[in-house]
mmCIF file of C-alpha atoms in Angstrom:
data_model
loop_
_atom_site.group_PDB
_atom_site.id
_atom_site.type_symbol
_atom_site.label_atom_id
_atom_site.label_comp_id
_atom_site.label_asym_id
_atom_site.label_seq_id
_atom_site.Cartn_x
_atom_site.Cartn_y
_atom_site.Cartn_z
ATOM 1 C CA PRO G 25 -23.072 -3.187 -34.873
ATOM 2 C CA ARG G 26 -22.107 -5.631 -32.099
ATOM 3 C CA LEU G 27 -21.887 -4.638 -28.363
ATOM 4 C CA SER G 28 -18.771 -6.096 -27.009
ATOM 5 C CA TRP G 29 -16.525 -5.689 -23.877
ATOM 6 C CA ASP G 30 -12.805 -5.338 -24.149
ATOM 7 C CA ARG G 31 -11.596 -6.410 -20.688
ATOM 8 C CA HIS G 32 -8.025 -5.029 -21.021
ATOM 9 C CA PHE G 33 -9.241 -1.530 -22.280
ATOM 10 C CA GLY G 34 -11.761 -1.478 -19.777
ATOM 11 C CA GLY G 35 -9.544 -2.340 -16.732
ATOM 12 C CA LEU G 36 -6.818 0.090 -17.907
ATOM 13 C CA THR G 37 -9.486 2.999 -18.339
ATOM 14 C CA PHE G 38 -10.841 2.224 -14.990
ATOM 15 C CA LYS G 39 -7.379 2.130 -13.302
ATOM 16 C CA GLN G 40 -6.636 5.553 -14.866
ATOM 17 C CA ALA G 41 -9.977 7.217 -14.165
ATOM 18 C CA LEU G 42 -10.073 6.038 -10.445
ATOM 19 C CA PRO G 43 -7.672 8.834 -9.184
ATOM 20 C CA PHE G 44 -9.941 11.495 -10.776
ATOM 21 C CA ALA G 45 -12.994 10.004 -9.161
ATOM 22 C CA VAL G 46 -11.206 9.879 -5.825
ATOM 23 C CA ILE G 47 -10.364 13.667 -6.198
ATOM 24 C CA GLY G 48 -13.946 14.426 -7.183
ATOM 25 C CA PHE G 49 -15.308 12.582 -4.146
ATOM 26 C CA SER G 50 -12.654 14.370 -1.892
ATOM 27 C CA GLU G 51 -13.788 17.788 -3.195
ATOM 28 C CA LEU G 52 -17.513 16.914 -2.597
ATOM 29 C CA ILE G 53 -16.587 16.190 0.953
ATOM 30 C CA TYR G 54 -14.492 19.250 1.255
ATOM 31 C CA HIS G 55 -17.101 21.556 -0.206
ATOM 32 C CA TRP G 56 -20.162 20.132 1.576
ATOM 33 C CA LEU G 57 -19.021 18.888 4.866
ATOM 34 C CA ASP G 58 -18.958 22.040 6.617
ATOM 35 C CA THR G 59 -22.694 22.680 5.952
ATOM 36 C CA LEU G 60 -23.572 19.171 7.077
ATOM 37 C CA MET G 61 -21.552 19.580 10.183
ATOM 38 C CA LEU G 62 -23.221 23.036 10.872
ATOM 39 C CA ALA G 63 -26.502 21.471 10.428
ATOM 40 C CA HIS G 64 -25.678 18.656 12.957
ATOM 41 C CA PHE G 65 -23.903 21.052 15.532
ATOM 42 C CA ARG G 66 -25.909 24.307 15.186
ATOM 43 C CA SER G 67 -29.277 25.840 14.436
ATOM 44 C CA PRO G 68 -31.191 25.845 11.253
ATOM 45 C CA VAL G 69 -30.890 29.558 11.009
ATOM 46 C CA GLU G 70 -27.170 29.378 11.064
ATOM 47 C CA VAL G 71 -27.477 26.967 8.387
ATOM 48 C CA GLY G 72 -29.418 29.177 6.149
ATOM 49 C CA ILE G 73 -27.003 32.151 6.783
ATOM 50 C CA TYR G 74 -24.152 30.043 5.935
ATOM 51 C CA SER G 75 -25.819 28.161 2.987
ATOM 52 C CA ALA G 76 -26.714 31.629 1.351
ATOM 53 C CA ALA G 77 -22.907 32.861 1.650
ATOM 54 C CA TYR G 78 -21.793 29.427 0.401
ATOM 55 C CA ARG G 79 -23.966 29.225 -2.651
ATOM 56 C CA LEU G 80 -22.774 32.663 -3.770
ATOM 57 C CA PHE G 81 -19.256 31.578 -3.125
ATOM 58 C CA LEU G 82 -19.558 28.578 -5.223
ATOM 59 C CA ASN G 83 -20.842 30.429 -8.163
ATOM 60 C CA PHE G 84 -17.590 32.483 -8.196
ATOM 61 C CA LEU G 85 -15.879 28.875 -8.786
ATOM 62 C CA ILE G 86 -17.373 28.455 -12.253
ATOM 63 C CA LEU G 87 -14.440 30.554 -13.857
ATOM 64 C CA PRO G 88 -11.433 28.392 -12.824
ATOM 65 C CA THR G 89 -13.576 25.518 -13.605
ATOM 66 C CA VAL G 90 -14.097 26.623 -17.055
ATOM 67 C CA PHE G 91 -10.443 27.300 -17.527
ATOM 68 C CA ASN G 92 -9.731 23.973 -16.180
ATOM 69 C CA VAL G 93 -11.911 22.062 -18.797
ATOM 70 C CA ALA G 94 -10.559 24.074 -21.537
ATOM 71 C CA LEU G 95 -6.899 24.014 -20.587
ATOM 72 C CA PHE G 96 -6.458 20.429 -19.320
ATOM 73 C CA PRO G 97 -6.415 18.794 -22.873
ATOM 74 C CA VAL G 98 -4.026 21.285 -24.087
ATOM 75 C CA MET G 99 -1.668 20.885 -21.205
ATOM 76 C CA ALA G 100 -1.717 17.076 -21.531
ATOM 77 C CA ARG G 101 -0.820 17.440 -25.272
ATOM 78 C CA TYR G 102 1.989 19.970 -24.517
ATOM 79 C CA PHE G 103 3.371 17.391 -22.056
ATOM 80 C CA VAL G 104 3.733 14.814 -24.812
ATOM 81 C CA SER G 105 4.747 17.197 -27.561
ATOM 82 C CA SER G 106 6.386 20.400 -26.341
ATOM 83 C CA GLY G 107 7.861 21.221 -22.762
ATOM 84 C CA ASP G 108 8.094 24.796 -23.899
ATOM 85 C CA GLY G 109 4.411 25.055 -24.723
ATOM 86 C CA LEU G 110 3.527 23.416 -21.434
ATOM 87 C CA ARG G 111 5.766 25.890 -19.550
ATOM 88 C CA LEU G 112 4.360 28.772 -21.303
ATOM 89 C CA THR G 113 0.739 27.619 -20.912
ATOM 90 C CA MET G 114 1.177 26.978 -17.298
ATOM 91 C CA GLN G 115 2.749 30.458 -16.848
ATOM 92 C CA LYS G 116 0.030 32.279 -18.414
ATOM 93 C CA TYR G 117 -2.562 30.228 -16.789
ATOM 94 C CA PHE G 118 -1.290 30.721 -13.199
ATOM 95 C CA GLN G 119 -0.919 34.496 -13.942
ATOM 96 C CA TYR G 120 -4.382 34.969 -15.266
ATOM 97 C CA LEU G 121 -6.020 32.875 -12.518
ATOM 98 C CA SER G 122 -4.003 34.511 -9.919
ATOM 99 C CA VAL G 123 -5.110 38.099 -10.962
ATOM 100 C CA ALA G 124 -8.687 36.887 -11.456
ATOM 101 C CA GLY G 125 -8.746 35.305 -8.126
ATOM 102 C CA PHE G 126 -7.485 38.337 -6.269
ATOM 103 C CA LEU G 127 -9.706 40.529 -8.264
ATOM 104 C CA VAL G 128 -12.800 38.283 -7.399
ATOM 105 C CA GLY G 129 -11.601 38.147 -3.613
ATOM 106 C CA ALA G 130 -11.189 42.092 -3.387
ATOM 107 C CA LEU G 131 -14.472 42.830 -5.095
ATOM 108 C CA VAL G 132 -16.452 40.440 -2.984
ATOM 109 C CA PHE G 133 -14.982 41.082 0.110
ATOM 110 C CA ASP G 134 -15.690 44.792 -0.360
ATOM 111 C CA PHE G 135 -19.187 44.151 -1.902
ATOM 112 C CA ALA G 136 -20.461 41.138 0.262
ATOM 113 C CA PRO G 137 -23.285 43.073 2.089
ATOM 114 C CA PRO G 138 -24.991 44.466 -1.048
ATOM 115 C CA MET G 139 -24.466 41.263 -2.989
ATOM 116 C CA ILE G 140 -26.043 39.190 -0.234
ATOM 117 C CA THR G 141 -29.007 41.715 -0.275
ATOM 118 C CA LEU G 142 -29.292 41.717 -4.034
ATOM 119 C CA PHE G 143 -29.351 37.984 -4.361
ATOM 120 C CA PHE G 144 -31.071 36.850 -0.868
ATOM 121 C CA GLY G 145 -32.686 39.813 0.358
ATOM 122 C CA GLN G 146 -32.388 41.657 3.718
ATOM 123 C CA ALA G 147 -33.187 38.748 5.530
ATOM 124 C CA TYR G 148 -29.840 37.169 4.907
ATOM 125 C CA ALA G 149 -27.708 40.256 5.751
ATOM 126 C CA ALA G 150 -25.838 38.115 8.249
ATOM 127 C CA SER G 151 -24.497 36.059 5.228
ATOM 128 C CA ALA G 152 -22.171 38.966 4.241
ATOM 129 C CA GLN G 153 -19.483 38.297 6.756
ATOM 130 C CA PRO G 154 -19.222 34.404 6.107
ATOM 131 C CA LEU G 155 -19.130 35.268 2.381
ATOM 132 C CA ALA G 156 -16.331 37.884 3.026
ATOM 133 C CA ILE G 157 -14.335 35.060 4.803
ATOM 134 C CA LEU G 158 -15.264 32.374 2.263
ATOM 135 C CA ILE G 159 -14.111 34.243 -0.857
ATOM 136 C CA TRP G 160 -10.570 34.149 0.122
ATOM 137 C CA SER G 161 -10.779 30.435 -0.226
ATOM 138 C CA ALA G 162 -11.899 31.056 -3.740
ATOM 139 C CA THR G 163 -8.902 33.097 -4.349
ATOM 140 C CA LEU G 164 -6.766 30.383 -3.358
ATOM 141 C CA ILE G 165 -8.552 27.838 -5.437
ATOM 142 C CA PHE G 166 -7.983 29.953 -8.309
ATOM 143 C CA ILE G 167 -4.412 29.921 -7.587
ATOM 144 C CA ASN G 168 -4.276 26.223 -6.863
ATOM 145 C CA SER G 169 -6.124 25.322 -10.041
ATOM 146 C CA ALA G 170 -3.306 25.934 -12.125
ATOM 147 C CA ALA G 171 -1.001 23.661 -10.172
ATOM 148 C CA ILE G 172 -3.680 20.793 -9.865
ATOM 149 C CA ARG G 173 -4.317 20.739 -13.645
ATOM 150 C CA LEU G 174 -0.405 20.772 -14.291
ATOM 151 C CA LEU G 175 0.031 17.731 -12.014
ATOM 152 C CA GLU G 176 -3.073 16.021 -13.545
ATOM 153 C CA SER G 177 -1.759 16.880 -17.345
ATOM 154 C CA ILE G 178 1.774 15.351 -16.517
ATOM 155 C CA ASN G 179 0.224 12.190 -15.288
ATOM 156 C CA LEU G 180 0.717 12.840 -11.695
ATOM 157 C CA GLN G 181 -2.916 12.719 -10.665
ATOM 158 C CA ASN G 182 -1.983 10.177 -7.830
ATOM 159 C CA ARG G 183 -0.297 12.997 -5.931
ATOM 160 C CA VAL G 184 -3.457 15.357 -6.500
ATOM 161 C CA THR G 185 -5.458 12.457 -5.091
ATOM 162 C CA ALA G 186 -3.359 11.986 -2.014
ATOM 163 C CA VAL G 187 -3.521 15.854 -1.299
ATOM 164 C CA SER G 188 -7.176 16.048 -1.959
ATOM 165 C CA MET G 189 -7.922 13.112 0.466
ATOM 166 C CA ALA G 190 -5.624 14.813 3.186
ATOM 167 C CA ALA G 191 -7.375 18.042 2.715
ATOM 168 C CA ALA G 192 -10.680 16.464 2.972
ATOM 169 C CA LEU G 193 -9.522 14.752 6.179
ATOM 170 C CA LEU G 194 -8.105 17.830 7.643
ATOM 171 C CA ASN G 195 -11.369 19.806 6.663
ATOM 172 C CA LEU G 196 -13.266 17.070 8.686
ATOM 173 C CA VAL G 197 -11.056 17.473 11.731
ATOM 174 C CA LEU G 198 -10.994 21.229 11.632
ATOM 175 C CA ASN G 199 -14.830 21.609 11.258
ATOM 176 C CA TRP G 200 -15.484 19.033 13.920
ATOM 177 C CA TRP G 201 -13.494 21.206 16.290
ATOM 178 C CA ILE G 202 -14.285 24.700 15.143
ATOM 179 C CA ILE G 203 -18.085 24.627 14.124
ATOM 180 C CA PRO G 204 -19.261 23.561 17.700
ATOM 181 C CA ARG G 205 -17.497 26.543 19.336
ATOM 182 C CA TYR G 206 -17.867 29.284 16.635
ATOM 183 C CA GLY G 207 -20.750 28.200 14.342
ATOM 184 C CA VAL G 208 -21.251 29.886 11.032
ATOM 185 C CA MET G 209 -17.990 31.981 11.417
ATOM 186 C CA GLY G 210 -16.064 28.932 12.119
ATOM 187 C CA ALA G 211 -17.552 27.015 9.306
ATOM 188 C CA ALA G 212 -16.544 30.075 6.979
ATOM 189 C CA VAL G 213 -12.843 30.009 8.340
#
């Protein structure tokens, strides 16, 4: 075997992968900026309270992530071979994620205090209220995941890239304005 570099293939692959990398980077900013800004503007105690709620919130995002990884190749294949297959897959995908998202939102909202106590102990009881707010963001992420995967599977990832960059910028501006005034609850909102 001989190692070689195909410049055309490498350049084409990089060009196609770049929007996905920017989306991933925007999501990192979007999901961790509030904690960093909270640490800058508020006390370590508030950061701890928020971080406990946020860590639990992030665990609920595993479900749409698993669906996304499983269905993206199917949707991309259907885009090429079967419009009806893509439409049906998208319909079911949206329905299942919507139901799952609302179910997760309602259950966590109702059971936030005992969940926080179970996972983090009574010392973090104040994390229940931010979790009850944050979980509705997870519900929206569940629902939005289907639309994002559809756009990516039909080769419109540049639109997703633009929206994710705008969301990260909006998140920065809103956090800069809200966190100094409202602390943990502002970050959760």
